[in-house]
Amino acid sequence: MTDINEIGATAFVIAAIRAAEPEKPQPLFHDPYAPWFSNDRARAVAGQLDVAFPPSTSMVRFRTRYFDRFVERGIVAGARQVVLLGGGFDMRAHRFAGARFFEVDQQAVVEFKRGTLAENGIEQAPSLFANYLEADVPNGLAELGFDPAAPTLMVWEGNTMYLPPERILPFLNRLAEAMTSFRIAFDYFAIDLQDRESVDPVDRRRLEDVERAMGASFPTGFADLKVFEEQAPYRVAEDGSFAGLAEEFGLGEMVAGYPEDWRETLKLYRYCVLERR
């Protein structure tokens, strides 16, 4: 069974992809901190992802811009707290103003990040060392100054596909029991990865190629988001594919130029925002 440690292991690879953004013809975001967390091995894995399924690193770029937008818009709309769940080397706490940021991640990941930031004269955001699937996240954050009643954004980027499926809904229900006003955004595969034999063979092969390149596994996908409304007190506030944002992000021609079967596979990689009812 996959565990939460695989999320921390991929943090360097995601940082390497973000670090390469200034080299792109049409950069989608500005993250000057990403090079601090990149390394030769991570860059090599990013290259392997491009070989396994060429659009995969582009979708990481799209998702970074999407979650940036989620934070930007949420702060404008009145959110005063942002929680980065399993964010690895996410530096939004230092890239965006107007809200107080908190982080929840494994101790080894946070301590590495904290040490790197200290070397560059920057302070790490208040952080809860925890496997969030097991911890009392709201109370743990409250000890750091978090207000469970204040309007909050939760960024859950690059996590769900690595997690045991039976742990996700209990985690979300625990959040809803303790917090009264929040929105949580995440990325997911719109496919039943719990039953791989039911997955289209071409899509399955591509996902497995990406798994091999990442050195990780994807046990979880959501073919139907109704589960969050039927088994937890949430409303699906947003849902869409990252490739579907291409026109808005100025890269419509790039995505339109992909072979049709690539575009069909990309429909499976999506974003969702849940709002507590």
Short mmCIF file of C-alpha atoms in Angstrom, two decimals:
data_model
loop_
_atom_site.label_atom_id
_atom_site.label_comp_id
_atom_site.label_asym_id
_atom_site.label_seq_id
_atom_site.Cartn_x
_atom_site.Cartn_y
_atom_site.Cartn_z
CA MET A 1 0.00 0.00 0.00
CA THR A 2 1.28 3.44 -0.91
CA ASP A 3 1.86 5.75 2.04
CA ILE A 4 2.24 9.46 2.52
CA ASN A 5 6.04 9.24 2.32
CA GLU A 6 5.86 9.09 -1.48
CA ILE A 7 4.58 12.66 -1.51
CA GLY A 8 7.72 13.91 0.22
CA ALA A 9 9.89 11.91 -2.20
CA THR A 10 8.37 13.65 -5.20
CA ALA A 11 8.83 17.17 -3.80
CA PHE A 12 12.26 17.57 -5.40
CA VAL A 13 10.96 16.56 -8.83
CA ILE A 14 8.13 19.10 -8.69
CA ALA A 15 10.62 21.76 -7.59
CA ALA A 16 12.82 20.90 -10.59
CA ILE A 17 9.87 21.37 -12.96
CA ARG A 18 8.98 24.69 -11.36
CA ALA A 19 12.60 25.81 -11.45
CA ALA A 20 12.64 25.42 -15.24
CA GLU A 21 9.66 27.77 -15.74
CA PRO A 22 11.70 30.91 -16.63
CA GLU A 23 13.14 29.00 -19.61
CA LYS A 24 9.69 28.44 -21.15
CA PRO A 25 8.55 30.61 -24.09
CA GLN A 26 5.42 31.56 -22.13
CA PRO A 27 6.07 31.25 -18.38
CA LEU A 28 2.92 30.63 -16.34
CA PHE A 29 4.20 31.65 -12.91
CA HIS A 30 7.17 33.10 -11.07
CA ASP A 31 8.76 30.99 -8.34
CA PRO A 32 12.27 32.29 -7.68
CA TYR A 33 12.71 29.84 -4.79
CA ALA A 34 12.24 26.61 -6.74
CA PRO A 35 15.92 26.33 -7.82
CA TRP A 36 16.89 26.05 -4.14
CA PHE A 37 15.14 22.67 -4.00
CA SER A 38 16.10 21.30 -7.40
CA ASN A 39 19.02 18.93 -8.00
CA ASP A 40 20.52 16.78 -10.74
CA ARG A 41 18.55 13.67 -9.82
CA ALA A 42 15.26 15.57 -9.74
CA ARG A 43 15.99 17.15 -13.13
CA ALA A 44 16.76 13.69 -14.52
CA VAL A 45 13.43 12.34 -13.26
CA ALA A 46 11.63 15.34 -14.80
CA GLY A 47 13.28 14.41 -18.08
CA GLN A 48 12.09 10.82 -17.69
CA LEU A 49 8.55 12.10 -17.20
CA ASP A 50 8.77 13.93 -20.50
CA VAL A 51 9.79 10.68 -22.15
CA ALA A 52 7.08 8.63 -20.38
CA PHE A 53 4.29 11.02 -21.37
CA PRO A 54 5.41 14.36 -22.84
CA PRO A 55 2.46 16.46 -21.57
CA SER A 56 3.03 15.37 -17.94
CA THR A 57 5.44 18.16 -16.99
CA SER A 58 3.28 20.71 -18.79
CA MET A 59 0.35 19.67 -16.61
CA VAL A 60 2.48 20.26 -13.50
CA ARG A 61 3.03 23.78 -14.82
CA PHE A 62 -0.72 24.20 -15.41
CA ARG A 63 -1.59 22.95 -11.95
CA THR A 64 0.94 25.31 -10.34
CA ARG A 65 -0.73 28.25 -12.06
CA TYR A 66 -4.17 26.95 -11.16
CA PHE A 67 -3.38 26.66 -7.44
CA ASP A 68 -1.71 30.08 -7.54
CA ARG A 69 -4.97 31.44 -8.91
CA PHE A 70 -6.96 29.62 -6.22
CA VAL A 71 -4.89 31.35 -3.54
CA GLU A 72 -4.97 34.75 -5.26
CA ARG A 73 -8.72 34.73 -5.77
CA GLY A 74 -9.43 33.30 -2.35
CA ILE A 75 -7.50 36.01 -0.55
CA VAL A 76 -9.28 38.68 -2.56
CA ALA A 77 -12.59 37.05 -1.61
CA GLY A 78 -11.78 37.28 2.10
CA ALA A 79 -9.75 34.25 3.13
CA ARG A 80 -7.36 35.16 5.91
CA GLN A 81 -5.59 31.84 6.37
CA VAL A 82 -4.01 29.42 3.90
CA VAL A 83 -3.00 25.88 4.82
CA LEU A 84 -0.58 23.99 2.58
CA LEU A 85 -1.26 20.27 3.06
CA GLY A 86 1.64 18.04 2.09
CA GLY A 87 3.01 20.90 0.03
CA GLY A 88 6.63 19.75 -0.02
CA PHE A 89 8.68 22.73 -1.19
CA ASP A 90 5.67 24.93 -2.01
CA MET A 91 6.76 28.54 -1.43
CA ARG A 92 3.37 30.25 -1.72
CA ALA A 93 3.75 31.42 1.88
CA HIS A 94 6.51 33.70 0.57
CA ARG A 95 5.04 34.41 -2.86
CA PHE A 96 1.64 35.74 -1.77
CA ALA A 97 0.57 38.35 0.77
CA GLY A 98 -2.72 39.14 2.44
CA ALA A 99 -3.21 35.97 4.49
CA ARG A 100 -1.41 34.01 7.16
CA PHE A 101 0.08 30.75 5.90
CA PHE A 102 0.48 27.44 7.72
CA GLU A 103 2.04 24.22 6.53
CA VAL A 104 1.40 20.57 7.38
CA ASP A 105 3.95 18.02 6.27
CA GLN A 106 6.29 15.31 7.43
CA GLN A 107 9.02 16.43 9.78
CA ALA A 108 11.88 15.47 7.46
CA VAL A 109 10.42 17.51 4.60
CA VAL A 110 9.74 20.59 6.74
CA GLU A 111 13.11 20.49 8.46
CA PHE A 112 14.94 20.24 5.14
CA LYS A 113 12.92 23.14 3.81
CA ARG A 114 13.43 25.17 6.98
CA GLY A 115 17.19 24.63 6.81
CA THR A 116 17.33 25.67 3.16
CA LEU A 117 15.32 28.82 3.85
CA ALA A 118 17.48 29.69 6.87
CA GLU A 119 20.58 29.49 4.67
CA ASN A 120 18.95 32.16 2.52
CA GLY A 121 17.79 34.37 5.39
CA ILE A 122 14.09 33.41 5.18
CA GLU A 123 11.87 32.07 7.93
CA GLN A 124 9.69 29.00 7.45
CA ALA A 125 5.93 29.49 7.90
CA PRO A 126 4.38 28.02 11.07
CA SER A 127 4.42 24.30 10.44
CA LEU A 128 2.80 21.21 11.89
CA PHE A 129 4.99 18.12 11.66
CA ALA A 130 2.47 15.38 10.91
CA ASN A 131 1.11 12.66 8.71
CA TYR A 132 -2.11 14.57 8.18
CA LEU A 133 -4.06 11.36 7.53
CA GLU A 134 -3.49 10.42 11.15
CA ALA A 135 -3.07 13.73 13.00
CA ASP A 136 -5.63 16.11 14.51
CA VAL A 137 -4.74 18.80 11.99
CA PRO A 138 -7.08 21.63 13.16
CA ASN A 139 -6.03 21.35 16.81
CA GLY A 140 -2.38 20.93 15.89
CA LEU A 141 -2.54 24.07 13.77
CA ALA A 142 -4.45 25.92 16.52
CA GLU A 143 -1.41 25.50 18.75
CA LEU A 144 0.52 27.45 16.09
CA GLY A 145 -2.02 30.31 16.03
CA PHE A 146 -4.49 28.98 13.47
CA ASP A 147 -8.15 29.96 13.95
CA PRO A 148 -10.47 27.06 12.95
CA ALA A 149 -13.41 29.50 12.62
CA ALA A 150 -11.72 31.98 10.26
CA PRO A 151 -12.21 31.84 6.46
CA THR A 152 -9.52 29.48 5.22
CA LEU A 153 -8.09 28.08 2.00
CA MET A 154 -6.50 24.66 1.96
CA VAL A 155 -4.12 23.77 -0.89
CA TRP A 156 -3.83 20.00 -1.30
CA GLU A 157 -1.67 19.85 -4.40
CA GLY A 158 -0.08 16.68 -5.73
CA ASN A 159 -1.34 14.41 -2.95
CA THR A 160 -4.56 12.50 -3.53
CA MET A 161 -3.31 10.04 -6.13
CA TYR A 162 -0.62 8.74 -3.74
CA LEU A 163 -2.92 8.16 -0.76
CA PRO A 164 -4.75 5.02 0.36
CA PRO A 165 -8.32 5.57 -0.87
CA GLU A 166 -9.94 4.45 2.36
CA ARG A 167 -8.14 7.21 4.31
CA ILE A 168 -9.25 10.24 2.29
CA LEU A 169 -12.92 10.65 3.23
CA PRO A 170 -12.30 10.13 6.98
CA PHE A 171 -9.62 12.83 6.79
CA LEU A 172 -11.94 15.27 5.02
CA ASN A 173 -14.72 14.55 7.51
CA ARG A 174 -12.38 15.30 10.42
CA LEU A 175 -11.55 18.66 8.87
CA ALA A 176 -15.25 19.46 8.42
CA GLU A 177 -16.02 18.58 12.04
CA ALA A 178 -13.48 21.06 13.35
CA MET A 179 -13.58 23.91 10.80
CA THR A 180 -16.61 25.96 9.82
CA SER A 181 -15.49 28.10 6.87
CA PHE A 182 -13.02 26.71 4.37
CA ARG A 183 -12.43 25.64 0.79
CA ILE A 184 -10.01 22.88 -0.15
CA ALA A 185 -8.52 22.54 -3.64
CA PHE A 186 -6.83 19.41 -4.94
CA ASP A 187 -5.80 17.62 -8.12
CA TYR A 188 -6.92 14.09 -8.90
CA PHE A 189 -7.23 11.39 -11.54
CA ALA A 190 -10.82 10.96 -12.77
CA ILE A 191 -10.43 7.22 -13.10
CA ASP A 192 -10.99 4.19 -10.89
CA LEU A 193 -7.37 3.35 -10.08
CA GLN A 194 -8.57 1.06 -7.31
CA ASP A 195 -9.69 -1.30 -10.12
CA ARG A 196 -7.00 -1.03 -12.78
CA GLU A 197 -8.48 -3.75 -14.95
CA SER A 198 -11.41 -1.42 -15.65
CA VAL A 199 -9.10 1.35 -16.91
CA ASP A 200 -8.59 1.80 -20.65
CA PRO A 201 -5.34 -0.07 -21.47
CA VAL A 202 -3.76 2.97 -23.18
CA ASP A 203 -4.50 5.25 -20.22
CA ARG A 204 -3.32 2.59 -17.80
CA ARG A 205 -0.02 2.19 -19.66
CA ARG A 206 0.61 5.93 -19.65
CA LEU A 207 -0.13 6.24 -15.94
CA GLU A 208 2.13 3.31 -15.20
CA ASP A 209 4.91 4.88 -17.29
CA VAL A 210 4.62 8.04 -15.18
CA GLU A 211 4.65 5.95 -11.99
CA ARG A 212 7.86 4.26 -13.05
CA ALA A 213 9.49 7.57 -13.90
CA MET A 214 8.46 9.05 -10.52
CA GLY A 215 9.38 5.92 -8.57
CA ALA A 216 5.94 6.06 -6.94
CA SER A 217 2.51 4.52 -7.30
CA PHE A 218 -0.99 5.92 -7.77
CA PRO A 219 -3.55 3.83 -5.86
CA THR A 220 -6.36 6.38 -5.90
CA GLY A 221 -8.62 8.10 -8.39
CA PHE A 222 -12.15 9.49 -8.31
CA ALA A 223 -14.37 8.60 -11.22
CA ASP A 224 -17.32 10.42 -9.59
CA LEU A 225 -17.02 13.45 -7.29
CA LYS A 226 -20.48 12.83 -5.87
CA VAL A 227 -18.77 10.79 -3.18
CA PHE A 228 -17.65 14.04 -1.51
CA GLU A 229 -21.20 15.35 -1.40
CA GLU A 230 -22.83 12.08 -0.38
CA GLN A 231 -20.33 10.87 2.22
CA ALA A 232 -18.97 14.16 3.55
CA PRO A 233 -20.45 17.64 4.19
CA TYR A 234 -19.01 19.27 1.06
CA ARG A 235 -20.22 20.92 -2.11
CA VAL A 236 -18.20 20.62 -5.33
CA ALA A 237 -17.54 24.29 -6.09
CA GLU A 238 -15.16 23.79 -9.05
CA ASP A 239 -14.17 20.89 -11.25
CA GLY A 240 -12.31 20.75 -14.54
CA SER A 241 -9.32 19.37 -16.43
CA PHE A 242 -5.99 21.15 -16.32
CA ALA A 243 -5.68 20.84 -20.10
CA GLY A 244 -9.00 22.65 -20.32
CA LEU A 245 -7.30 25.74 -18.92
CA ALA A 246 -4.92 25.95 -21.88
CA GLU A 247 -6.70 28.80 -23.67
CA GLU A 248 -6.96 30.84 -20.49
CA PHE A 249 -3.26 30.30 -19.80
CA GLY A 250 -2.27 31.30 -23.34
CA LEU A 251 -1.16 27.80 -24.37
CA GLY A 252 -4.21 26.65 -26.28
CA GLU A 253 -2.24 26.01 -29.48
CA MET A 254 0.26 23.84 -27.64
CA VAL A 255 -2.44 21.56 -26.20
CA ALA A 256 -4.46 21.59 -29.43
CA GLY A 257 -1.33 20.35 -31.21
CA TYR A 258 -1.09 17.22 -29.07
CA PRO A 259 -2.20 13.97 -30.72
CA GLU A 260 -5.86 13.22 -30.05
CA ASP A 261 -5.09 10.22 -27.83
CA TRP A 262 -2.85 12.41 -25.63
CA ARG A 263 -5.67 14.93 -25.27
CA GLU A 264 -8.04 12.13 -24.29
CA THR A 265 -5.66 10.92 -21.58
CA LEU A 266 -5.24 14.48 -20.27
CA LYS A 267 -8.96 14.68 -19.62
CA LEU A 268 -8.32 12.31 -16.71
CA TYR A 269 -6.08 14.78 -14.83
CA ARG A 270 -8.32 17.30 -13.12
CA TYR A 271 -8.73 19.85 -10.35
CA CYS A 272 -11.50 20.14 -7.79
CA VAL A 273 -12.50 22.65 -5.13
CA LEU A 274 -14.67 21.46 -2.25
CA GLU A 275 -16.52 23.93 -0.09
CA ARG A 276 -17.77 22.99 3.33
CA ARG A 277 -21.56 23.12 3.45
#
